Backbone as numpy.savetxt, mean C-alpha at the origin, in Angstrom:
# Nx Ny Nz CAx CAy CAz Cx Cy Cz
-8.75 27.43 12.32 -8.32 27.76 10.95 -9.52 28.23 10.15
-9.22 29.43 9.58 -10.68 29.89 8.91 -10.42 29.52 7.13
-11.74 29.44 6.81 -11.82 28.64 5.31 -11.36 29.74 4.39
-10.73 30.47 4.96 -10.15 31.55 4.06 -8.66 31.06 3.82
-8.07 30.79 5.40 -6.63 30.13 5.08 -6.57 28.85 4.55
-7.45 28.20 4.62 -7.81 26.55 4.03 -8.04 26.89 2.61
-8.42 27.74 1.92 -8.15 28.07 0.58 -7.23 28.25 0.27
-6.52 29.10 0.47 -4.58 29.37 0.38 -3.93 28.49 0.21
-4.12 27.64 1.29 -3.19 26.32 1.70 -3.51 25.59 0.47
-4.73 24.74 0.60 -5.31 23.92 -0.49 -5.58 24.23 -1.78
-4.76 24.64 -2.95 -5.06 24.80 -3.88 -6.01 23.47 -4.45
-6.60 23.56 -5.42 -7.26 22.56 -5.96 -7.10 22.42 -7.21
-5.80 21.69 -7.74 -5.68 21.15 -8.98 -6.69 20.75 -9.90
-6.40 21.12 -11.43 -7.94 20.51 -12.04 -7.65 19.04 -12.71
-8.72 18.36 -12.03 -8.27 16.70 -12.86 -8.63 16.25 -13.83
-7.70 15.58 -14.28 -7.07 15.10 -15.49 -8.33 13.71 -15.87
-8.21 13.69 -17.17 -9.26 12.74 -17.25 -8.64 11.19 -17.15
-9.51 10.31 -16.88 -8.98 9.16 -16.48 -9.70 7.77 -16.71
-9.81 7.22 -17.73 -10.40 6.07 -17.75 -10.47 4.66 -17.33
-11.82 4.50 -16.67 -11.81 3.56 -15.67 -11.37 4.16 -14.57
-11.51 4.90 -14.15 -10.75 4.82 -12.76 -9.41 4.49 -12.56
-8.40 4.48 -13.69 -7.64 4.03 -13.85 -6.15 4.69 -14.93
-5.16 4.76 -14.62 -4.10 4.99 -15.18 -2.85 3.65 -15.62
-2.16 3.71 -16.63 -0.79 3.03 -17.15 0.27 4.14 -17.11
1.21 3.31 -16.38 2.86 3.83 -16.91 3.22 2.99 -17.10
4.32 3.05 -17.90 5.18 2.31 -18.72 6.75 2.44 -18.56
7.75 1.50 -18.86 8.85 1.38 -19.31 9.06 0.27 -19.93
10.44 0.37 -20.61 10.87 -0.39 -21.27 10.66 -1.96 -21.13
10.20 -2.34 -19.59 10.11 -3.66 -19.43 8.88 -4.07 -18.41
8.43 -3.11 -17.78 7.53 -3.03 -16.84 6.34 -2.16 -17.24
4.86 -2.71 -16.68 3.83 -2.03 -17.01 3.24 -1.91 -15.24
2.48 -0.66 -15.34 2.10 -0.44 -14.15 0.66 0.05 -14.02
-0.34 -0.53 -13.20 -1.76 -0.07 -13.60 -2.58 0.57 -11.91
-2.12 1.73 -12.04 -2.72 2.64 -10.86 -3.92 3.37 -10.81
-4.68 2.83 -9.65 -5.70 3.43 -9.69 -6.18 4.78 -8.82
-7.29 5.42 -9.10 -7.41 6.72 -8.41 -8.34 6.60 -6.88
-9.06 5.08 -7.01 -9.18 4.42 -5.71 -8.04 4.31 -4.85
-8.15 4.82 -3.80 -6.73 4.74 -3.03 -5.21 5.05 -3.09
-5.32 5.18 -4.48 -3.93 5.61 -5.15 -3.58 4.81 -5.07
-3.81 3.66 -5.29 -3.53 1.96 -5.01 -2.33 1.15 -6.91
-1.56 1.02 -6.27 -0.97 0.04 -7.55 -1.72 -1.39 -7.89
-2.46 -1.25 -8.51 -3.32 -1.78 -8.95 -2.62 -2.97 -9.74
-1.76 -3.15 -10.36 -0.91 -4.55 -10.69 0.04 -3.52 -11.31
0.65 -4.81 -11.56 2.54 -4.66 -11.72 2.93 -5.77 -12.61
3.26 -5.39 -13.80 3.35 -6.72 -14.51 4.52 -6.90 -15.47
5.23 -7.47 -16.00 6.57 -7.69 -17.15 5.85 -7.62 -18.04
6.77 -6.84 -19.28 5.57 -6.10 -20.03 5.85 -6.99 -21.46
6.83 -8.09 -21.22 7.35 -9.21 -22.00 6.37 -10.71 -22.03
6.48 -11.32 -20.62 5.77 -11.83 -20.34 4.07 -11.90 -19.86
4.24 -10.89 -19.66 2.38 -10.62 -19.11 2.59 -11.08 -17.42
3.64 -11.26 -17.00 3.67 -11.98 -15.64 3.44 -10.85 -14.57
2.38 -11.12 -13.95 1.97 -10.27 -12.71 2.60 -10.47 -11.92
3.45 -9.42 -10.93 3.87 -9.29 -9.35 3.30 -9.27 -8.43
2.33 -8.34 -8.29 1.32 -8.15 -7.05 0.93 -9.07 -7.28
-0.13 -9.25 -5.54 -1.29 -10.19 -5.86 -2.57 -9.33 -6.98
-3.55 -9.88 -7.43 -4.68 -9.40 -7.54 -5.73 -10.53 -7.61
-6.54 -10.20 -6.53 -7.58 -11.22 -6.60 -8.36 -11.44 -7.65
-9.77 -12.48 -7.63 -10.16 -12.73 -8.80 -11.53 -11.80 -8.74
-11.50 -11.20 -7.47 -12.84 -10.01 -7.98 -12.19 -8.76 -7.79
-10.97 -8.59 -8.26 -10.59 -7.23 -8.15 -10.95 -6.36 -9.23
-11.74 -6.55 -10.21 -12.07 -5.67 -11.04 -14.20 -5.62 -11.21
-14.44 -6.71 -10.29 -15.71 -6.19 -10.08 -16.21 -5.13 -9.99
-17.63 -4.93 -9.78 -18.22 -3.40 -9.33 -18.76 -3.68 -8.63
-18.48 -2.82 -7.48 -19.23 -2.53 -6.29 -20.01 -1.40 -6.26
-20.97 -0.61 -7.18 -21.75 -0.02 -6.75 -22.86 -0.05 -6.25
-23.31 -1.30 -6.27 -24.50 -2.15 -6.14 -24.44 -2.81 -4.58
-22.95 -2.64 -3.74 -22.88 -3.96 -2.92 -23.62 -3.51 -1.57
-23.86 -4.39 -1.00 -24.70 -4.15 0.04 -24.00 -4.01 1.35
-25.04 -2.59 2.06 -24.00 -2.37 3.60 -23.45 -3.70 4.32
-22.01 -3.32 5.03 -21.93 -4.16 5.91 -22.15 -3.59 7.11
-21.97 -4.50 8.42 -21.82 -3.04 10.11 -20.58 -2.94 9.96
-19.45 -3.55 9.62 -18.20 -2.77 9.57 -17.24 -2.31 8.36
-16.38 -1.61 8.35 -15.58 -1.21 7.35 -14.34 -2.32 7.34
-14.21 -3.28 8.47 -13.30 -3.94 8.00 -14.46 -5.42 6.93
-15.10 -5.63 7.41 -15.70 -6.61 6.41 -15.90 -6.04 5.06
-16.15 -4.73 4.82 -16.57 -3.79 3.56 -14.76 -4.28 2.68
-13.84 -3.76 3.62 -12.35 -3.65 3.06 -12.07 -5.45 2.46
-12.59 -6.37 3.19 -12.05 -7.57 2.85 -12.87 -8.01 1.82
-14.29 -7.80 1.85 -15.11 -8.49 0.77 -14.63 -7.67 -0.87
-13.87 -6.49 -0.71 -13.83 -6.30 -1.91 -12.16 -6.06 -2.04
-11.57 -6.23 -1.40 -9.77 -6.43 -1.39 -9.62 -6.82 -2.50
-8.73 -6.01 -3.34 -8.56 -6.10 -5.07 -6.96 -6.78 -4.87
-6.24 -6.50 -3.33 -4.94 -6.82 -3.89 -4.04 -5.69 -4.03
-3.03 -5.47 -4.60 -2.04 -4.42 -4.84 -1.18 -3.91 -3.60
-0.79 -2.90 -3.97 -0.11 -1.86 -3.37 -0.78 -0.86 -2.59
-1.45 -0.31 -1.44 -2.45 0.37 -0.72 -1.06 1.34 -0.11
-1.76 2.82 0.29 -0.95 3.49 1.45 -2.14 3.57 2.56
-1.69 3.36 3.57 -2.68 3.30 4.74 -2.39 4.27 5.90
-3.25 5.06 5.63 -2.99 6.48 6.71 -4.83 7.41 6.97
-4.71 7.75 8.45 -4.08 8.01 8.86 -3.66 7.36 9.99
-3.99 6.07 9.53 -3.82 4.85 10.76 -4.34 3.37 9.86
-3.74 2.29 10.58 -3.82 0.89 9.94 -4.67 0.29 11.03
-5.40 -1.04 10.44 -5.78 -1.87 11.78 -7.49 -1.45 11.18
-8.70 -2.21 12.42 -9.63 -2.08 12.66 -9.93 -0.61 12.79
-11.49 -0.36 12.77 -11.95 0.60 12.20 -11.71 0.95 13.41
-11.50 2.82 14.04 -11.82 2.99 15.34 -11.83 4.47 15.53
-12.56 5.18 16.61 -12.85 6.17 16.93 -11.78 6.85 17.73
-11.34 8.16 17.44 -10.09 8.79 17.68 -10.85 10.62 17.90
-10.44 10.40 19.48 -10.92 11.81 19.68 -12.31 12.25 18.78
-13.55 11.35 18.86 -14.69 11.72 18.33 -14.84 11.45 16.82
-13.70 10.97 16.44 -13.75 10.89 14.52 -13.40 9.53 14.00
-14.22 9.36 13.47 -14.44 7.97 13.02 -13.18 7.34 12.30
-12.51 6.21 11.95 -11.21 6.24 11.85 -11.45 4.90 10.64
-12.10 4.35 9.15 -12.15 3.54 8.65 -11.16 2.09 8.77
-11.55 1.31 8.44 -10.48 -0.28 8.60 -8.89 0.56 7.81
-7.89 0.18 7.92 -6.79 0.49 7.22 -6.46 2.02 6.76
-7.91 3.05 7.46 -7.23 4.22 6.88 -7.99 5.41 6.04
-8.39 6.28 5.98 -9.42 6.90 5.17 -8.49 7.31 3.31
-7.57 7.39 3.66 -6.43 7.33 2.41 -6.71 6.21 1.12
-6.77 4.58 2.30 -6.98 3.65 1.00 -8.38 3.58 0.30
-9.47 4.54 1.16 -10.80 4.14 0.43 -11.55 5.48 -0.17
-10.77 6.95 -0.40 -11.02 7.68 -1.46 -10.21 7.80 -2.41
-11.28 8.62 -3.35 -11.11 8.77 -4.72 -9.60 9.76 -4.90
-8.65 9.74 -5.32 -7.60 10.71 -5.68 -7.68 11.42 -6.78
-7.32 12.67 -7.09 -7.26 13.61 -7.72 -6.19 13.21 -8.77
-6.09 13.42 -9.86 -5.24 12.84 -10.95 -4.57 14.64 -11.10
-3.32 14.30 -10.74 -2.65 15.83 -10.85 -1.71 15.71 -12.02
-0.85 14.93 -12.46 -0.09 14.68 -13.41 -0.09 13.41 -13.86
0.43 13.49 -14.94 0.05 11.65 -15.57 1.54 12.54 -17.13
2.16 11.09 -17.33 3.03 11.32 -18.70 2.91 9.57 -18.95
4.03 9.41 -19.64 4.45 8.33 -20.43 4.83 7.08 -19.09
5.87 7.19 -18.18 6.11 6.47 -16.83 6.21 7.36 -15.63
5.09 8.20 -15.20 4.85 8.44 -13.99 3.64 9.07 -14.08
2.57 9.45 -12.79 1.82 10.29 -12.64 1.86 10.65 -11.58
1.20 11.10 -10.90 0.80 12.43 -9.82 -0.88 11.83 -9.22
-0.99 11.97 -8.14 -2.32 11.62 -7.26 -2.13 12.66 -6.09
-3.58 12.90 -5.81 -3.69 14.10 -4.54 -4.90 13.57 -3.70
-5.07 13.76 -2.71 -6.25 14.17 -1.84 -5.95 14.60 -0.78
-6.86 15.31 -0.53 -6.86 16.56 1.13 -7.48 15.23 2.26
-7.29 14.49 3.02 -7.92 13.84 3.75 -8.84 14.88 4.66
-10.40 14.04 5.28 -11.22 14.63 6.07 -11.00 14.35 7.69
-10.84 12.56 7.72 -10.59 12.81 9.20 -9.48 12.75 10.26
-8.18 13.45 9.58 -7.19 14.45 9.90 -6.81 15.80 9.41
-6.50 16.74 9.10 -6.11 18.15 8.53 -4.58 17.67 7.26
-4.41 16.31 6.79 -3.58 16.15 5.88 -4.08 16.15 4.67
-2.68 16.75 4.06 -2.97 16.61 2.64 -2.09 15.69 1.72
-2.72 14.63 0.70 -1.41 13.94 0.55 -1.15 13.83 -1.22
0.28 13.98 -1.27 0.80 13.82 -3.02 1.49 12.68 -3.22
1.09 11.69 -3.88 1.89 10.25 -4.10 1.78 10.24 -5.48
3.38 10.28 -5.75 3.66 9.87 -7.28 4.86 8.74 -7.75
4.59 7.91 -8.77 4.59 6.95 -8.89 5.41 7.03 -10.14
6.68 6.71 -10.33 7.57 6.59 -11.57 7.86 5.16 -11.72
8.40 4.87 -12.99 8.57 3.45 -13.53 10.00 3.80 -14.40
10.78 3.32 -13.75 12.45 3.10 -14.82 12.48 1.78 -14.55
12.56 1.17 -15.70 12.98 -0.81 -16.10 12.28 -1.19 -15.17
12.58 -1.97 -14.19 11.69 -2.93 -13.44 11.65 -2.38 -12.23
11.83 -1.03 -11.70 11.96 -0.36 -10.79 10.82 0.76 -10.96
9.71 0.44 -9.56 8.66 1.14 -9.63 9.05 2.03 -7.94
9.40 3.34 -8.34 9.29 4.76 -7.18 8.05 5.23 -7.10
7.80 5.29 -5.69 6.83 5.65 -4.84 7.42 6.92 -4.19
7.19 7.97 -4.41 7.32 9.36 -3.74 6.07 9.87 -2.86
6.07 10.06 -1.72 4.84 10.51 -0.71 5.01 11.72 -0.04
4.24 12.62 0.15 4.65 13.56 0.46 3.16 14.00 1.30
3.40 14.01 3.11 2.14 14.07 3.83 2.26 15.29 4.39
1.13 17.02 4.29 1.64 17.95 4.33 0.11 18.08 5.64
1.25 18.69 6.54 -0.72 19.29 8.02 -0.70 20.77 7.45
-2.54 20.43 7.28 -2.68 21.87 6.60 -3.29 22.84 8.18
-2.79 22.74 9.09 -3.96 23.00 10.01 -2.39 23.64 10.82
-2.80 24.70 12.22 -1.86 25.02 12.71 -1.66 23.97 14.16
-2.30 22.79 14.51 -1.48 22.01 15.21 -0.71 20.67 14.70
-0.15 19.94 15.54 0.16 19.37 15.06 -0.31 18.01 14.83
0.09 16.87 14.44 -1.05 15.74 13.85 -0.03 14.43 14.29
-0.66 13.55 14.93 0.20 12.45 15.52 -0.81 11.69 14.11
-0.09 10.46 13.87 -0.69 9.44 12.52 -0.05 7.77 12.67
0.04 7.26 12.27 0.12 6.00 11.52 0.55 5.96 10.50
1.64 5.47 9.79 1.98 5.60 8.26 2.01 3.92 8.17
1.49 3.31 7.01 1.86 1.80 6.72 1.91 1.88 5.34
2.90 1.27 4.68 2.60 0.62 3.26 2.00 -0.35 2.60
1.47 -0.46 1.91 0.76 -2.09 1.62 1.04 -2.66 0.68
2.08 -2.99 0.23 2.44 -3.88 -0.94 1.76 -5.35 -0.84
1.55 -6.11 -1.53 1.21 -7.53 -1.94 1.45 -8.11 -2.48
2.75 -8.86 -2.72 3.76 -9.55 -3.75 2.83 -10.55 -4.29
2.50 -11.27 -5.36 1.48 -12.50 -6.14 1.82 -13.70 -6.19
1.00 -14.66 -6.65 1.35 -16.18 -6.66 2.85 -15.97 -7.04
3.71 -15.36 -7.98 4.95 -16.10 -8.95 5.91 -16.56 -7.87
5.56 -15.46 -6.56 6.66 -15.46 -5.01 6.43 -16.23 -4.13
5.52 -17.05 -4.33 5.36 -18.03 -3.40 5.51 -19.60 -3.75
6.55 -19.89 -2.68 7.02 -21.65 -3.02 7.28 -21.91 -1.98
7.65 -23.18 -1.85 8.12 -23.53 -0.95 9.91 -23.39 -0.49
10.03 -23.26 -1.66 11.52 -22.74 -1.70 12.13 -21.31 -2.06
10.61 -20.21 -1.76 10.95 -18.74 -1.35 11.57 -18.37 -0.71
12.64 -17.37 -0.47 13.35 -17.00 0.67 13.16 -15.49 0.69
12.74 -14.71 2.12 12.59 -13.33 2.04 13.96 -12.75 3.74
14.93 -12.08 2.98 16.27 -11.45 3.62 15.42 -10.08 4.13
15.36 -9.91 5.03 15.00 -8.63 6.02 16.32 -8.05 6.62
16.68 -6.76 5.86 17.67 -6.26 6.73 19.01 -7.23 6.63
19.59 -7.99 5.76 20.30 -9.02 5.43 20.08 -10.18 6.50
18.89 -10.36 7.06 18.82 -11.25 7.87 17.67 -12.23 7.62
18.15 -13.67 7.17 16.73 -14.43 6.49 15.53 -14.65 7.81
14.69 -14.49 7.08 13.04 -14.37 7.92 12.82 -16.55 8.47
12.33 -16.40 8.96 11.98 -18.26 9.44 10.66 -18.24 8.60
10.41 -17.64 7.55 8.57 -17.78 6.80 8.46 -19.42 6.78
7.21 -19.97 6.02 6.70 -21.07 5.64 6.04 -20.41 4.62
6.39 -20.84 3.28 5.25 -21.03 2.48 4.68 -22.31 1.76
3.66 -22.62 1.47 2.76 -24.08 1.60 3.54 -24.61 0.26
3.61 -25.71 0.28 3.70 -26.31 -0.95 2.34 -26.93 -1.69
2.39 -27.16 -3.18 1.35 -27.19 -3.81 0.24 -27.57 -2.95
-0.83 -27.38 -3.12 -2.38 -28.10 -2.79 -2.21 -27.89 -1.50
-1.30 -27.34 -0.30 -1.39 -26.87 1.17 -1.61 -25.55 1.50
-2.60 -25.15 2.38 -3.13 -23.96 2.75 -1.68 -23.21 4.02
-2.08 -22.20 4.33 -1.91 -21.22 5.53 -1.76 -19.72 5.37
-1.66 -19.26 6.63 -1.51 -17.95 7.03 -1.41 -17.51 7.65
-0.76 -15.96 8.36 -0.17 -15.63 9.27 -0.17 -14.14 9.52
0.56 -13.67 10.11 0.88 -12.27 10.62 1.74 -11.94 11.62
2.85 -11.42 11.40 3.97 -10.86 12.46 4.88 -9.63 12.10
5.11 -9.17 13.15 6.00 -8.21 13.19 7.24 -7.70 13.00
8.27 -7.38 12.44 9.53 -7.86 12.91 10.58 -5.98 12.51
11.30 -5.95 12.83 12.40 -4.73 13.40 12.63 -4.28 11.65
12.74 -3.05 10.92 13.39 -3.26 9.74 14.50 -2.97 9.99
15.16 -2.98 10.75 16.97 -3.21 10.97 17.68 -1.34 10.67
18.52 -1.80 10.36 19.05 -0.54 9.29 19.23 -0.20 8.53
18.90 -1.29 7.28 18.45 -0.98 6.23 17.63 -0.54 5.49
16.19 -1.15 6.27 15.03 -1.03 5.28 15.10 -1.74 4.42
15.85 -2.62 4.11 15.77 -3.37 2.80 14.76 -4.68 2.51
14.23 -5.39 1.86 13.66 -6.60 1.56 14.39 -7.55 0.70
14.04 -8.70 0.67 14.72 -8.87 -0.54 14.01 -10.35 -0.63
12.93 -10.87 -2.01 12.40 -11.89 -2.22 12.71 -12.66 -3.30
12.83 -13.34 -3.14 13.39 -14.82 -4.09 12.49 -15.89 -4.41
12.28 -16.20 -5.60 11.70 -17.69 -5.80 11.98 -17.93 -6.53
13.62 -19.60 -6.50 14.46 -19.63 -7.16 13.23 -21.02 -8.40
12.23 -21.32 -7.94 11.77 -22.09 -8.36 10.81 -21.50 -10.04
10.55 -19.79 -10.21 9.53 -19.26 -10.92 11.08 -18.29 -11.59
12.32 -17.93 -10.89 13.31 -17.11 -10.85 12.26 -15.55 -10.79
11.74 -15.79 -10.07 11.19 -14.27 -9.78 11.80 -13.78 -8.21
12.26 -12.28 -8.29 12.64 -11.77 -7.55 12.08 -9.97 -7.16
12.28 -9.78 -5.92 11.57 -8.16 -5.66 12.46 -7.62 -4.27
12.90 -6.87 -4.79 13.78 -5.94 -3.54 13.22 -4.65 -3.45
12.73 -4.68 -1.91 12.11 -3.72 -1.48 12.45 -2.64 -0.24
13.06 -1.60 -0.73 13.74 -0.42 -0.25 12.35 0.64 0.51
12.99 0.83 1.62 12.20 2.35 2.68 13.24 2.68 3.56
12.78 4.22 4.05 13.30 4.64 5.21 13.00 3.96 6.91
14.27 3.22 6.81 13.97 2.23 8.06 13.58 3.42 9.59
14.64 4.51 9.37 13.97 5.79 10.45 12.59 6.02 10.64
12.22 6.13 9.81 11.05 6.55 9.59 9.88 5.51 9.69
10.51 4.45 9.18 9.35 3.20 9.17 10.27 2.23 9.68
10.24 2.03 10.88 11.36 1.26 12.40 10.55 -0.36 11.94
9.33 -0.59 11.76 8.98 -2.09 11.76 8.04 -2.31 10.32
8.06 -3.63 10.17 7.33 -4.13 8.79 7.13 -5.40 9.36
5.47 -4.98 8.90 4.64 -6.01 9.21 4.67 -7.05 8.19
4.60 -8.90 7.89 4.57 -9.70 7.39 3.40 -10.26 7.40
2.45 -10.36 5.85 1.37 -10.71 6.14 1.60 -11.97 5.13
0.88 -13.43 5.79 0.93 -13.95 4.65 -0.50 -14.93 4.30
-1.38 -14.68 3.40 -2.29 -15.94 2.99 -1.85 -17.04 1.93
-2.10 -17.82 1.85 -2.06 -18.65 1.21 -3.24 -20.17 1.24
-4.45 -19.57 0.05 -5.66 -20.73 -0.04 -6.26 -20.95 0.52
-6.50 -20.38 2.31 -7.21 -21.04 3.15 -8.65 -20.97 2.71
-9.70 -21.42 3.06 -10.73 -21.73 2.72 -12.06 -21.19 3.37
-11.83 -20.35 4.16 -13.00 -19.69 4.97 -12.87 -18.31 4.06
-14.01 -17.11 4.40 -13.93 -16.29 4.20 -13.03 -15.07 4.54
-12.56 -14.12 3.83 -12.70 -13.93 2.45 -12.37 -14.39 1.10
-11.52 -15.66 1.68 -10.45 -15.58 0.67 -10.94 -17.13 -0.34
-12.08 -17.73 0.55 -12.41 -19.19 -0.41 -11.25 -19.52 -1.07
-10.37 -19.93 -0.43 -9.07 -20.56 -1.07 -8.58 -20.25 -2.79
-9.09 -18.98 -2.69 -8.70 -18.41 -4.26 -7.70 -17.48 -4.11
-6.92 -17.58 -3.06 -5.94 -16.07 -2.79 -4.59 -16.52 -2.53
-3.09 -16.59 -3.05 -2.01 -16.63 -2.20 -0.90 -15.62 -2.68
-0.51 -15.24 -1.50 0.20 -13.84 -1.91 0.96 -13.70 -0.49
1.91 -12.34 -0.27 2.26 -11.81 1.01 2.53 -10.66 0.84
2.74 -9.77 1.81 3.12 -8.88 1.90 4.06 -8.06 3.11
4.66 -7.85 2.48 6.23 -6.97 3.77 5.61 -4.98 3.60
5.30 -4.66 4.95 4.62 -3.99 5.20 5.13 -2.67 6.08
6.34 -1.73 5.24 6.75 -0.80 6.54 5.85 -0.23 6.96
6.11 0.01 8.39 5.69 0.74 9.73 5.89 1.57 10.17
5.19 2.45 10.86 5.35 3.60 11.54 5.56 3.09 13.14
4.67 2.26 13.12 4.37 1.26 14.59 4.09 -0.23 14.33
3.83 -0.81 15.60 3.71 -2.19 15.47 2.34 -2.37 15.16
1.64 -2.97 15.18 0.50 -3.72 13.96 -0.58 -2.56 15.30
-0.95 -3.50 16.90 -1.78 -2.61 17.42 -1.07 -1.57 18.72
-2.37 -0.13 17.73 -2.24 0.82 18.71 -2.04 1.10 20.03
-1.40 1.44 20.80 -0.75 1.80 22.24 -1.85 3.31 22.48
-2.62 3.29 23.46 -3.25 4.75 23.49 -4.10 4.96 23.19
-4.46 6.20 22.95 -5.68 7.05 22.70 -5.08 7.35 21.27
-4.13 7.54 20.59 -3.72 8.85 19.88 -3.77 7.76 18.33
-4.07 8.30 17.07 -3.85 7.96 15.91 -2.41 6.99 15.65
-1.53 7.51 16.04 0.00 6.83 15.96 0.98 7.83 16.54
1.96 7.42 16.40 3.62 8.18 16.54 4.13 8.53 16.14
4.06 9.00 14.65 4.10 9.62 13.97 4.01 11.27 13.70
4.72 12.17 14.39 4.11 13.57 14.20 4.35 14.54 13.37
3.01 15.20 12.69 3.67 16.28 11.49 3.11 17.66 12.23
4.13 18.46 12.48 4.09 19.39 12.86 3.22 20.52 12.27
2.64 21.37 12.59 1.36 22.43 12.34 2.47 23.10 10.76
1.87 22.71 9.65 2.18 23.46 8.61 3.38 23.06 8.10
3.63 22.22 8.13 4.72 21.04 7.68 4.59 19.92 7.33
5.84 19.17 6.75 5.23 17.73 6.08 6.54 17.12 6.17
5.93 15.71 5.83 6.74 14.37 5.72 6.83 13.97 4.74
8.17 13.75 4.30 8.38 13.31 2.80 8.91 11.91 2.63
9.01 10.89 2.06 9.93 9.87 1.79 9.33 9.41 0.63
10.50 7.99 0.25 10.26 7.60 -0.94 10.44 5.64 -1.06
9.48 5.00 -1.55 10.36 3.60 -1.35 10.06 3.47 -2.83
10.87 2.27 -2.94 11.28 1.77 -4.22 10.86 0.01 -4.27
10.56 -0.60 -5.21 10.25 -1.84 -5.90 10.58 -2.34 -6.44
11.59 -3.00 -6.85 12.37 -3.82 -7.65 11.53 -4.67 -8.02
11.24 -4.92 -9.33 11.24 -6.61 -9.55 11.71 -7.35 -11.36
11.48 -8.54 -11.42 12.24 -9.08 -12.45 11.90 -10.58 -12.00
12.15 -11.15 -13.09 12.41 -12.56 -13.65 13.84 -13.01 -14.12
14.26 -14.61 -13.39 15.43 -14.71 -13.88 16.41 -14.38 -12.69
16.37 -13.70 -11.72 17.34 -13.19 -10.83 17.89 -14.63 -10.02
């Protein structure tokens, strides 16, 4: 591909100014705080209560310009894990080398800067051309009532085609975790554990998103609730991550949260190849998930 057609293709939007690193949308009941790091949903909050959804840790608004190398990108990703909503492409998992190109912890997507293409009152617009695949990606982010849309749109600017990884990263916050949480996968209740007061744990598993795609979280104890919609075609499994307090690093028992995680694939890679995922030479992948949440349900 000569940098003549890579001009064509890639227009280069001019960006919008942005303070902090940072954007608000709004609705009537929900506030939303997205950042241009990763294009990451940065919290999610009732715009009544002040009550946060996501997790967000307690150094998620530190600065890291100062921080010191690690040898890997997954220790880099955990020591400064803010929490939120992440898209992870062009692959999830440990850092790893793919046909000669270096492949970051979770993704080269969650750890650049995005292009601020549109911004209004409840939605904006985010861009970046990724480097180590030929994608280009547009994620925009609307807010009606307590319903936060995620629109993605992954375009190969290159004339072959591009095998990938797609994962979502949501991180639901303390209000969802009890002991008397219940999370419905696909109308089918999950066997979770979550700790009761002053008890640690954590976990990780896999499980089918059915035919729905649907989520659906409950904690009849806070009445907080979050129903979480994707293309189950498209994203066949969702990964279940859950911490809660444990006490080693990273998390010095200051962290409890989970997260339901659609998939492109199961957690580890099969192969040589990025994922299973394929976008054909000069074409793209579109979908959209959705976020419910509320108090009271």
């Amino acid at each position: 591909m000569t940098g003549e057609t890579f001009r064509t293709r890639q227009a280069a939007p001019r960006a919008l100014p942005v303070a902090d690193g940072r954007l608000t949308i709004r609705s009537s009941s929900t506030r939303a705080e997205i950042g241009v790091a990763g294009a990451a949903v940065r919290s999610l909050t009732d715009a009544a209560t002040e009550t946060e959804y996501l997790l967000r840790t307690p150094w998620a608004d530190e600065d890291w310009s100062d921080d010191h190398p690690s040898p890997s990108t997954s220790e880099t990703w955990h020591r400064r894990y803010p929490g939120g909503w992440h898209t992870l492409l062009p692959h999830a998992g440990e850092d790893r080398a793919v046909g000669g190109v270096s492949h970051p912890f979770h993704g080269e997507a969650a750890w650049r800067r995005w292009r601020v293409e549109a911004v209004d009152e409840s939605s904006c617009t985010l861009g970046v051309l990724l480097r180590t695949v030929p994608l280009s990606v547009t994620r925009t982010f609307a807010l009606d009532g307590g319903t936060l849309t995620v629109q993605q749109t992954v375009t190969n600017v290159s004339r072959s085609p591009v095998g990938i990884t797609w994962t979502e990263h949501p991180v639901l916050g303390e209000i969802f975790v009890s002991s008397a949480t219940t999370v419905d996968l696909d109308g089918r209740r999950l066997d979770l554990v979550f700790p009761d007061d002053g008890s640690t744990g954590a976990g990780f598993r896999t499980e089918p998103s059915g035919s729905t795609g649907s989520a659906v979280v409950r904690n009849p104890e806070t009445g907080a609730f979050a129903i979480l919609d994707w293309d189950s075609d498209l994203f066949p499994f969702a990964h279940i991550w859950q911490e809660h307090g444990t006490e080693h690093y990273p998390w010095w028992g200051a962290v409890s949260g989970f997260a339901i995680e659609p998939a492109t694939r199961e957690y580890w890679p099969a192969g040589d190849a990025l994922g299973p995922l394929i976008v054909a030479a000069d074409a793209e992948v579109s979908t959209r998930f959705t976020l419910q949440v509320g108090l009271g349900g």
